[in-house]
Amino acid sequence: MRDGKIAVVAVQETHLDDGRRMQLESLFSRRMKIHCSPDPENPTRRGGVAIVVNKQILDTSSMRERVIIPGRAIMVKLKWHGENSLRVLAVYAPNDQTVNDHPTQKPDIMLGDFNMVEDAIDRLPTHGSNEDLTNAFDDLKYETRLLDGWRNTYPSQKAFTFVQNNEQHSQSRIDRIYLTEGLFQMAREWKIETSGIPNADHRMVSVKIANDSMPELGKGRWSMPLHLIKDEPLRKYVQERGKEAEDKVKRLGVRRTDDQNAQLIYAAFKKDVRDMARKRERAIVPKIIQQIRELEDKLNQVNNDDELTETEKGNKAANLNKKITNLQRK
């Protein structure tokens, strides 16, 4: 959430009771607010759904939550910008009860692990879901006036969020984001990508939604990525330049002029370190990022290659997903 500047995350299979939620919030009290609904029978062992909000992006002081189905569906109303607010509904593996007992206050966004697909194109091998469930889900969408943002953006493209560990390496796009037509018009950068989070067996679905009344924001101040602290060439450079700067200050003694003083020496040292850090960042990070992008492109080609059999697609996609996950974790 911090590195990706993510405002809201929906999490499923949280196994999160109130004690664990309070522990997490105390650890990250400055950064995030957690609204969760645990499984009512076994909160730390199964199910559970949560909405996590980045407090450094959104105002959480007036947030309100409503549990729709314990352990399965929770909705929060959050302040977006000015007088605008959003109702976000997070769901996990809906059943008939979830579909039929939808909230009277209609959500602006509904997202999560639906454990079903609406169309055969969203499964590999290709097949649909239970007809009664899809019909009930259609009724829910009609009542809430929500649409599948990714599918409406990419009508014929195949991409999947979950790969089963079986002989066929079956895939499905069961993780989705639904939103109103108005929000869809302001949505961009729909993504299905590997998060790299250990033990996460689903790919992450995300979207950026612009608020047309918000002022334009810049990129902010650059800061050195923490991983560069362990970069040996950079560490060696900082030590050498730091020693040089220290020696210059010692040679000055009590002498000080507008052109020769400790402040200028220190400023030059900081600039040199910053420049080198940026250089090392360009040298190190893009190699991994470029590898990930190339593998993501290959994965997209495999999923949409009509000349491959479904078995070939499944095997190749599983291998590519594994490589992407390993790189993301690095």
mmCIF file of C-alpha atoms in Angstrom, residues 1-321:
data_model
loop_
_atom_site.group_PDB
_atom_site.id
_atom_site.type_symbol
_atom_site.label_atom_id
_atom_site.label_comp_id
_atom_site.label_asym_id
_atom_site.label_seq_id
_atom_site.Cartn_x
_atom_site.Cartn_y
_atom_site.Cartn_z
ATOM 1 C CA MET A 1 0.000 0.000 0.000
ATOM 2 C CA ARG A 2 2.838 2.352 0.816
ATOM 3 C CA ASP A 3 5.090 1.647 -2.161
ATOM 4 C CA GLY A 4 2.225 1.407 -4.640
ATOM 5 C CA LYS A 5 0.382 4.423 -3.195
ATOM 6 C CA ILE A 6 -2.749 2.278 -2.925
ATOM 7 C CA ALA A 7 -5.684 3.947 -1.190
ATOM 8 C CA VAL A 8 -8.012 0.984 -0.581
ATOM 9 C CA VAL A 9 -7.368 -2.773 -0.517
ATOM 10 C CA ALA A 10 -9.943 -5.540 -0.208
ATOM 11 C CA VAL A 11 -8.570 -8.713 1.377
ATOM 12 C CA GLN A 12 -10.139 -12.164 1.514
ATOM 13 C CA GLU A 13 -9.315 -15.241 3.609
ATOM 14 C CA THR A 14 -8.071 -12.858 6.295
ATOM 15 C CA HIS A 15 -8.362 -15.230 9.305
ATOM 16 C CA LEU A 16 -8.496 -11.983 11.257
ATOM 17 C CA ASP A 17 -10.279 -11.646 14.587
ATOM 18 C CA ASP A 18 -10.578 -8.394 16.560
ATOM 19 C CA GLY A 19 -7.403 -9.130 18.520
ATOM 20 C CA ARG A 20 -5.281 -9.570 15.425
ATOM 21 C CA ARG A 21 -6.888 -6.551 13.765
ATOM 22 C CA MET A 22 -6.051 -4.357 16.782
ATOM 23 C CA GLN A 23 -2.486 -5.674 16.809
ATOM 24 C CA LEU A 24 -2.014 -4.806 13.138
ATOM 25 C CA GLU A 25 -3.550 -1.367 13.554
ATOM 26 C CA SER A 26 -1.254 -0.636 16.504
ATOM 27 C CA LEU A 27 1.789 -1.643 14.458
ATOM 28 C CA PHE A 28 0.761 0.524 11.505
ATOM 29 C CA SER A 29 -1.332 3.129 13.317
ATOM 30 C CA ARG A 30 0.001 6.025 11.232
ATOM 31 C CA ARG A 31 -0.532 4.259 7.954
ATOM 32 C CA MET A 32 -3.682 2.166 7.809
ATOM 33 C CA LYS A 33 -7.187 1.597 9.123
ATOM 34 C CA ILE A 34 -8.677 -1.897 8.991
ATOM 35 C CA HIS A 35 -12.366 -2.777 8.805
ATOM 36 C CA CYS A 36 -12.922 -6.529 8.936
ATOM 37 C CA SER A 37 -15.623 -9.110 9.321
ATOM 38 C CA PRO A 38 -14.303 -12.462 10.621
ATOM 39 C CA ASP A 39 -15.852 -15.841 10.077
ATOM 40 C CA PRO A 40 -18.416 -16.121 12.902
ATOM 41 C CA GLU A 41 -17.617 -19.758 13.718
ATOM 42 C CA ASN A 42 -13.837 -19.964 13.288
ATOM 43 C CA PRO A 43 -12.387 -16.455 12.812
ATOM 44 C CA THR A 44 -8.671 -17.350 12.807
ATOM 45 C CA ARG A 45 -8.899 -20.516 10.728
ATOM 46 C CA ARG A 46 -11.116 -19.797 7.751
ATOM 47 C CA GLY A 47 -12.826 -17.111 5.699
ATOM 48 C CA GLY A 48 -12.978 -13.512 6.686
ATOM 49 C CA VAL A 49 -13.038 -10.345 4.612
ATOM 50 C CA ALA A 50 -11.498 -6.926 5.233
ATOM 51 C CA ILE A 51 -11.169 -3.463 3.750
ATOM 52 C CA VAL A 52 -7.868 -1.730 4.486
ATOM 53 C CA VAL A 53 -7.583 2.024 3.952
ATOM 54 C CA ASN A 54 -4.368 3.995 3.552
ATOM 55 C CA LYS A 55 -4.636 6.812 6.103
ATOM 56 C CA GLN A 56 -1.938 8.817 4.319
ATOM 57 C CA ILE A 57 -4.151 9.073 1.234
ATOM 58 C CA LEU A 58 -7.733 9.088 2.557
ATOM 59 C CA ASP A 59 -9.397 10.635 5.598
ATOM 60 C CA THR A 60 -10.564 7.764 7.831
ATOM 61 C CA SER A 61 -12.029 9.845 10.658
ATOM 62 C CA SER A 62 -15.615 9.651 9.400
ATOM 63 C CA MET A 63 -15.578 6.136 7.921
ATOM 64 C CA ARG A 64 -18.561 3.909 8.644
ATOM 65 C CA GLU A 65 -18.762 0.158 8.191
ATOM 66 C CA ARG A 66 -21.639 -2.230 7.705
ATOM 67 C CA VAL A 67 -21.314 -6.013 7.829
ATOM 68 C CA ILE A 68 -23.571 -7.468 5.139
ATOM 69 C CA ILE A 69 -22.761 -11.172 5.618
ATOM 70 C CA PRO A 70 -20.412 -12.041 8.535
ATOM 71 C CA GLY A 71 -17.096 -13.271 7.185
ATOM 72 C CA ARG A 72 -18.258 -12.837 3.585
ATOM 73 C CA ALA A 73 -19.253 -9.257 2.782
ATOM 74 C CA ILE A 74 -18.504 -5.901 4.387
ATOM 75 C CA MET A 75 -19.173 -2.363 3.152
ATOM 76 C CA VAL A 76 -17.551 0.888 4.218
ATOM 77 C CA LYS A 77 -18.511 4.448 3.403
ATOM 78 C CA LEU A 78 -15.426 6.624 3.151
ATOM 79 C CA LYS A 79 -14.712 10.254 2.434
ATOM 80 C CA TRP A 80 -13.189 10.672 -1.008
ATOM 81 C CA HIS A 81 -12.687 14.355 -1.759
ATOM 82 C CA GLY A 82 -14.563 17.400 -0.515
ATOM 83 C CA GLU A 83 -18.181 16.404 -0.045
ATOM 84 C CA ASN A 84 -17.828 13.314 -2.214
ATOM 85 C CA SER A 85 -17.941 9.873 -0.610
ATOM 86 C CA LEU A 86 -17.663 6.282 -1.816
ATOM 87 C CA ARG A 87 -19.369 3.102 -0.677
ATOM 88 C CA VAL A 88 -17.011 0.161 -1.134
ATOM 89 C CA LEU A 89 -18.307 -3.407 -0.795
ATOM 90 C CA ALA A 90 -15.724 -6.185 -0.340
ATOM 91 C CA VAL A 91 -16.895 -9.758 -0.807
ATOM 92 C CA TYR A 92 -15.427 -13.233 -0.467
ATOM 93 C CA ALA A 93 -16.821 -16.253 -2.328
ATOM 94 C CA PRO A 94 -20.495 -15.188 -2.428
ATOM 95 C CA ASN A 95 -23.205 -17.760 -1.940
ATOM 96 C CA ASP A 96 -26.948 -17.457 -2.569
ATOM 97 C CA GLN A 97 -27.372 -15.537 0.686
ATOM 98 C CA THR A 98 -24.792 -12.957 -0.314
ATOM 99 C CA VAL A 99 -26.474 -12.423 -3.669
ATOM 100 C CA ASN A 100 -30.057 -12.291 -2.450
ATOM 101 C CA ASP A 101 -29.447 -10.209 0.677
ATOM 102 C CA HIS A 102 -27.580 -7.392 -1.058
ATOM 103 C CA PRO A 103 -27.399 -4.068 0.804
ATOM 104 C CA THR A 104 -30.191 -1.535 0.557
ATOM 105 C CA GLN A 105 -27.536 1.166 0.304
ATOM 106 C CA LYS A 106 -26.079 0.450 -3.098
ATOM 107 C CA PRO A 107 -22.273 0.333 -3.347
ATOM 108 C CA ASP A 108 -20.279 2.471 -5.735
ATOM 109 C CA ILE A 109 -17.597 -0.219 -5.950
ATOM 110 C CA MET A 110 -17.846 -3.962 -5.327
ATOM 111 C CA LEU A 111 -14.665 -6.029 -5.382
ATOM 112 C CA GLY A 112 -13.177 -9.253 -4.132
ATOM 113 C CA ASP A 113 -12.889 -12.992 -4.719
ATOM 114 C CA PHE A 114 -16.234 -14.059 -6.229
ATOM 115 C CA ASN A 115 -15.279 -17.731 -6.595
ATOM 116 C CA MET A 116 -17.271 -17.840 -9.838
ATOM 117 C CA VAL A 117 -17.099 -16.371 -13.319
ATOM 118 C CA GLU A 118 -19.866 -14.857 -15.401
ATOM 119 C CA ASP A 119 -18.637 -16.013 -18.816
ATOM 120 C CA ALA A 120 -16.819 -19.042 -20.185
ATOM 121 C CA ILE A 121 -14.024 -16.811 -21.508
ATOM 122 C CA ASP A 122 -12.922 -16.251 -17.913
ATOM 123 C CA ARG A 123 -11.978 -19.899 -17.351
ATOM 124 C CA LEU A 124 -9.294 -22.187 -18.767
ATOM 125 C CA PRO A 125 -10.297 -24.880 -19.675
ATOM 126 C CA THR A 126 -13.292 -22.929 -20.959
ATOM 127 C CA HIS A 127 -16.579 -23.494 -19.132
ATOM 128 C CA GLY A 128 -19.132 -21.433 -17.274
ATOM 129 C CA SER A 129 -20.335 -21.365 -13.661
ATOM 130 C CA ASN A 130 -23.555 -22.552 -12.049
ATOM 131 C CA GLU A 131 -26.414 -21.045 -14.071
ATOM 132 C CA ASP A 132 -28.600 -20.289 -11.047
ATOM 133 C CA LEU A 133 -25.725 -18.433 -9.384
ATOM 134 C CA THR A 134 -24.851 -16.415 -12.490
ATOM 135 C CA ASN A 135 -28.527 -15.501 -13.000
ATOM 136 C CA ALA A 136 -28.795 -14.348 -9.384
ATOM 137 C CA PHE A 137 -25.562 -12.411 -9.807
ATOM 138 C CA ASP A 138 -26.995 -10.740 -12.915
ATOM 139 C CA ASP A 139 -29.971 -9.653 -10.807
ATOM 140 C CA LEU A 140 -27.588 -8.169 -8.239
ATOM 141 C CA LYS A 141 -25.721 -6.219 -10.911
ATOM 142 C CA TYR A 142 -29.000 -4.948 -12.330
ATOM 143 C CA GLU A 143 -30.182 -3.762 -8.916
ATOM 144 C CA THR A 144 -26.872 -2.072 -8.062
ATOM 145 C CA ARG A 145 -26.148 -0.806 -11.599
ATOM 146 C CA LEU A 146 -22.563 -2.106 -11.428
ATOM 147 C CA LEU A 147 -20.392 -3.333 -14.289
ATOM 148 C CA ASP A 148 -17.223 -5.426 -14.582
ATOM 149 C CA GLY A 149 -14.646 -2.722 -15.272
ATOM 150 C CA TRP A 150 -11.822 -4.924 -16.572
ATOM 151 C CA ARG A 151 -14.058 -6.909 -18.946
ATOM 152 C CA ASN A 152 -15.688 -3.734 -20.284
ATOM 153 C CA THR A 153 -12.223 -2.296 -20.925
ATOM 154 C CA TYR A 154 -10.911 -5.497 -22.562
ATOM 155 C CA PRO A 155 -13.994 -7.193 -24.115
ATOM 156 C CA SER A 156 -12.215 -10.123 -25.772
ATOM 157 C CA GLN A 157 -8.919 -10.425 -23.886
ATOM 158 C CA LYS A 158 -8.146 -13.432 -21.696
ATOM 159 C CA ALA A 159 -6.415 -12.920 -18.358
ATOM 160 C CA PHE A 160 -6.724 -14.866 -15.133
ATOM 161 C CA THR A 161 -6.274 -14.197 -11.432
ATOM 162 C CA PHE A 162 -6.121 -17.708 -9.995
ATOM 163 C CA VAL A 163 -4.216 -20.813 -11.091
ATOM 164 C CA GLN A 164 -5.153 -24.156 -9.583
ATOM 165 C CA ASN A 165 -2.416 -26.584 -8.653
ATOM 166 C CA ASN A 166 -3.743 -29.507 -10.667
ATOM 167 C CA GLU A 167 -2.697 -31.421 -13.767
ATOM 168 C CA GLN A 168 -4.469 -29.019 -16.104
ATOM 169 C CA HIS A 169 -3.264 -25.896 -14.253
ATOM 170 C CA SER A 170 -6.822 -24.581 -14.517
ATOM 171 C CA GLN A 171 -7.110 -20.794 -14.489
ATOM 172 C CA SER A 172 -9.962 -18.403 -13.790
ATOM 173 C CA ARG A 173 -10.670 -14.697 -13.416
ATOM 174 C CA ILE A 174 -12.570 -14.952 -10.148
ATOM 175 C CA ASP A 175 -11.145 -11.752 -8.624
ATOM 176 C CA ARG A 176 -12.908 -8.730 -10.076
ATOM 177 C CA ILE A 177 -13.797 -5.078 -9.518
ATOM 178 C CA TYR A 178 -17.298 -3.803 -10.296
ATOM 179 C CA LEU A 179 -18.203 -0.122 -10.295
ATOM 180 C CA THR A 180 -20.852 2.326 -11.419
ATOM 181 C CA GLU A 181 -20.945 3.681 -14.949
ATOM 182 C CA GLY A 182 -19.936 7.126 -13.663
ATOM 183 C CA LEU A 183 -16.837 5.801 -11.895
ATOM 184 C CA PHE A 184 -16.015 3.586 -14.872
ATOM 185 C CA GLN A 185 -15.728 6.700 -17.040
ATOM 186 C CA MET A 186 -13.053 8.012 -14.646
ATOM 187 C CA ALA A 187 -11.220 4.669 -14.249
ATOM 188 C CA ARG A 188 -7.906 3.872 -15.900
ATOM 189 C CA GLU A 189 -4.906 1.547 -15.646
ATOM 190 C CA TRP A 190 -6.811 -1.678 -15.069
ATOM 191 C CA LYS A 191 -4.257 -4.282 -14.018
ATOM 192 C CA ILE A 192 -4.026 -7.967 -13.186
ATOM 193 C CA GLU A 193 -0.583 -8.559 -11.725
ATOM 194 C CA THR A 194 1.367 -10.716 -9.304
ATOM 195 C CA SER A 195 1.775 -9.054 -5.928
ATOM 196 C CA GLY A 196 4.782 -11.077 -4.745
ATOM 197 C CA ILE A 197 3.256 -11.407 -1.278
ATOM 198 C CA PRO A 198 4.348 -14.762 0.224
ATOM 199 C CA ASN A 199 1.656 -17.472 0.202
ATOM 200 C CA ALA A 200 -0.707 -15.354 -1.921
ATOM 201 C CA ASP A 201 -2.073 -17.702 -4.602
ATOM 202 C CA HIS A 202 -4.205 -15.077 -6.370
ATOM 203 C CA ARG A 203 -3.018 -12.324 -8.677
ATOM 204 C CA MET A 204 -3.943 -8.800 -7.634
ATOM 205 C CA VAL A 205 -6.563 -6.811 -9.527
ATOM 206 C CA SER A 206 -6.310 -3.026 -9.356
ATOM 207 C CA VAL A 207 -7.570 0.171 -10.955
ATOM 208 C CA LYS A 208 -6.989 3.901 -10.626
ATOM 209 C CA ILE A 209 -10.064 6.096 -10.315
ATOM 210 C CA ALA A 210 -9.652 9.809 -10.887
ATOM 211 C CA ASN A 211 -11.741 12.396 -9.093
ATOM 212 C CA ASP A 212 -12.436 15.121 -11.631
ATOM 213 C CA SER A 213 -12.798 17.714 -8.849
ATOM 214 C CA MET A 214 -9.381 17.047 -7.309
ATOM 215 C CA PRO A 215 -6.462 19.412 -7.933
ATOM 216 C CA GLU A 216 -3.526 18.131 -9.951
ATOM 217 C CA LEU A 217 -0.757 16.705 -7.761
ATOM 218 C CA GLY A 218 2.929 16.496 -8.564
ATOM 219 C CA LYS A 219 5.210 13.518 -8.056
ATOM 220 C CA GLY A 220 6.466 14.779 -4.689
ATOM 221 C CA ARG A 221 9.991 14.767 -3.317
ATOM 222 C CA TRP A 222 12.351 11.999 -4.364
ATOM 223 C CA SER A 223 13.683 9.718 -1.644
ATOM 224 C CA MET A 224 16.202 6.925 -1.864
ATOM 225 C CA PRO A 225 14.599 3.455 -1.970
ATOM 226 C CA LEU A 226 15.419 1.471 1.172
ATOM 227 C CA HIS A 227 16.724 -1.516 -0.785
ATOM 228 C CA LEU A 228 19.657 0.601 -2.014
ATOM 229 C CA ILE A 229 21.042 0.685 1.519
ATOM 230 C CA LYS A 230 22.230 -2.877 0.904
ATOM 231 C CA ASP A 231 23.760 -2.061 -2.486
ATOM 232 C CA GLU A 232 27.513 -2.600 -2.050
ATOM 233 C CA PRO A 233 28.745 -0.204 -4.814
ATOM 234 C CA LEU A 234 26.588 2.591 -3.364
ATOM 235 C CA ARG A 235 27.712 1.884 0.204
ATOM 236 C CA LYS A 236 31.346 1.996 -0.874
ATOM 237 C CA TYR A 237 30.790 5.270 -2.737
ATOM 238 C CA VAL A 238 29.059 6.887 0.264
ATOM 239 C CA GLN A 239 31.925 5.870 2.568
ATOM 240 C CA GLU A 240 34.558 7.256 0.183
ATOM 241 C CA ARG A 241 32.741 10.525 -0.466
ATOM 242 C CA GLY A 242 31.923 10.898 3.214
ATOM 243 C CA LYS A 243 35.600 10.503 4.137
ATOM 244 C CA GLU A 244 36.583 13.061 1.486
ATOM 245 C CA ALA A 245 33.995 15.544 2.790
ATOM 246 C CA GLU A 246 35.146 14.972 6.371
ATOM 247 C CA ASP A 247 38.796 15.591 5.405
ATOM 248 C CA LYS A 248 37.853 18.827 3.603
ATOM 249 C CA VAL A 249 36.052 20.106 6.698
ATOM 250 C CA LYS A 250 39.060 19.266 8.898
ATOM 251 C CA ARG A 251 41.445 21.082 6.552
ATOM 252 C CA LEU A 252 39.287 24.197 6.737
ATOM 253 C CA GLY A 253 39.811 24.467 10.464
ATOM 254 C CA VAL A 254 38.404 27.756 11.717
ATOM 255 C CA ARG A 255 38.783 29.371 8.314
ATOM 256 C CA ARG A 256 35.460 30.022 6.625
ATOM 257 C CA THR A 257 34.485 31.960 3.512
ATOM 258 C CA ASP A 258 31.375 32.254 1.377
ATOM 259 C CA ASP A 259 32.944 29.816 -1.098
ATOM 260 C CA GLN A 260 34.624 27.452 1.391
ATOM 261 C CA ASN A 261 32.640 26.296 4.398
ATOM 262 C CA ALA A 262 31.318 23.102 5.981
ATOM 263 C CA GLN A 263 27.741 23.714 4.843
ATOM 264 C CA LEU A 264 28.715 23.839 1.168
ATOM 265 C CA ILE A 265 30.914 20.752 1.533
ATOM 266 C CA TYR A 266 28.055 18.869 3.179
ATOM 267 C CA ALA A 267 25.577 20.022 0.517
ATOM 268 C CA ALA A 268 27.913 18.830 -2.250
ATOM 269 C CA PHE A 269 28.316 15.478 -0.472
ATOM 270 C CA LYS A 270 24.530 15.009 -0.265
ATOM 271 C CA LYS A 271 24.097 15.906 -3.946
ATOM 272 C CA ASP A 272 26.782 13.429 -5.011
ATOM 273 C CA VAL A 273 25.209 10.651 -2.927
ATOM 274 C CA ARG A 274 21.748 11.421 -4.315
ATOM 275 C CA ASP A 275 23.019 11.375 -7.895
ATOM 276 C CA MET A 276 24.817 8.090 -7.364
ATOM 277 C CA ALA A 277 21.750 6.569 -5.656
ATOM 278 C CA ARG A 278 19.602 7.490 -8.660
ATOM 279 C CA LYS A 279 22.193 6.026 -10.989
ATOM 280 C CA ARG A 280 22.309 2.761 -9.036
ATOM 281 C CA GLU A 281 18.512 2.651 -8.891
ATOM 282 C CA ARG A 282 18.343 2.902 -12.686
ATOM 283 C CA ALA A 283 20.983 0.191 -13.000
ATOM 284 C CA ILE A 284 19.462 -2.306 -10.542
ATOM 285 C CA VAL A 285 15.670 -2.032 -10.448
ATOM 286 C CA PRO A 286 14.878 -1.792 -14.172
ATOM 287 C CA LYS A 287 16.573 -5.150 -14.829
ATOM 288 C CA ILE A 288 14.018 -6.922 -12.649
ATOM 289 C CA ILE A 289 11.155 -4.697 -13.780
ATOM 290 C CA GLN A 290 12.043 -5.305 -17.419
ATOM 291 C CA GLN A 291 12.144 -9.069 -16.818
ATOM 292 C CA ILE A 292 8.726 -8.927 -15.136
ATOM 293 C CA ARG A 293 7.259 -6.879 -17.990
ATOM 294 C CA GLU A 294 8.619 -9.297 -20.579
ATOM 295 C CA LEU A 295 7.185 -12.285 -18.703
ATOM 296 C CA GLU A 296 3.822 -10.502 -18.284
ATOM 297 C CA ASP A 297 3.759 -9.886 -22.044
ATOM 298 C CA LYS A 298 4.532 -13.559 -22.688
ATOM 299 C CA LEU A 299 1.787 -14.585 -20.264
ATOM 300 C CA ASN A 300 -0.715 -12.380 -22.079
ATOM 301 C CA GLN A 301 0.359 -13.840 -25.440
ATOM 302 C CA VAL A 302 0.019 -17.408 -24.144
ATOM 303 C CA ASN A 303 -3.466 -16.826 -22.679
ATOM 304 C CA ASN A 304 -4.678 -15.311 -25.942
ATOM 305 C CA ASP A 305 -2.903 -17.646 -28.381
ATOM 306 C CA ASP A 306 -5.666 -19.541 -30.239
ATOM 307 C CA GLU A 307 -3.122 -21.917 -31.790
ATOM 308 C CA LEU A 308 -2.279 -23.451 -28.403
ATOM 309 C CA THR A 309 -4.398 -26.161 -26.853
ATOM 310 C CA GLU A 310 -5.938 -25.450 -23.447
ATOM 311 C CA THR A 311 -3.503 -27.908 -21.854
ATOM 312 C CA GLU A 312 -0.532 -26.156 -23.461
ATOM 313 C CA LYS A 313 -1.867 -22.791 -22.315
ATOM 314 C CA GLY A 314 -2.299 -24.049 -18.756
ATOM 315 C CA ASN A 315 1.202 -25.511 -18.512
ATOM 316 C CA LYS A 316 2.951 -22.506 -20.045
ATOM 317 C CA ALA A 317 0.924 -20.005 -18.013
ATOM 318 C CA ALA A 318 1.657 -21.838 -14.756
ATOM 319 C CA ASN A 319 5.391 -21.762 -15.483
ATOM 320 C CA LEU A 320 5.322 -18.043 -16.359
ATOM 321 C CA ASN A 321 3.258 -17.193 -13.267
#
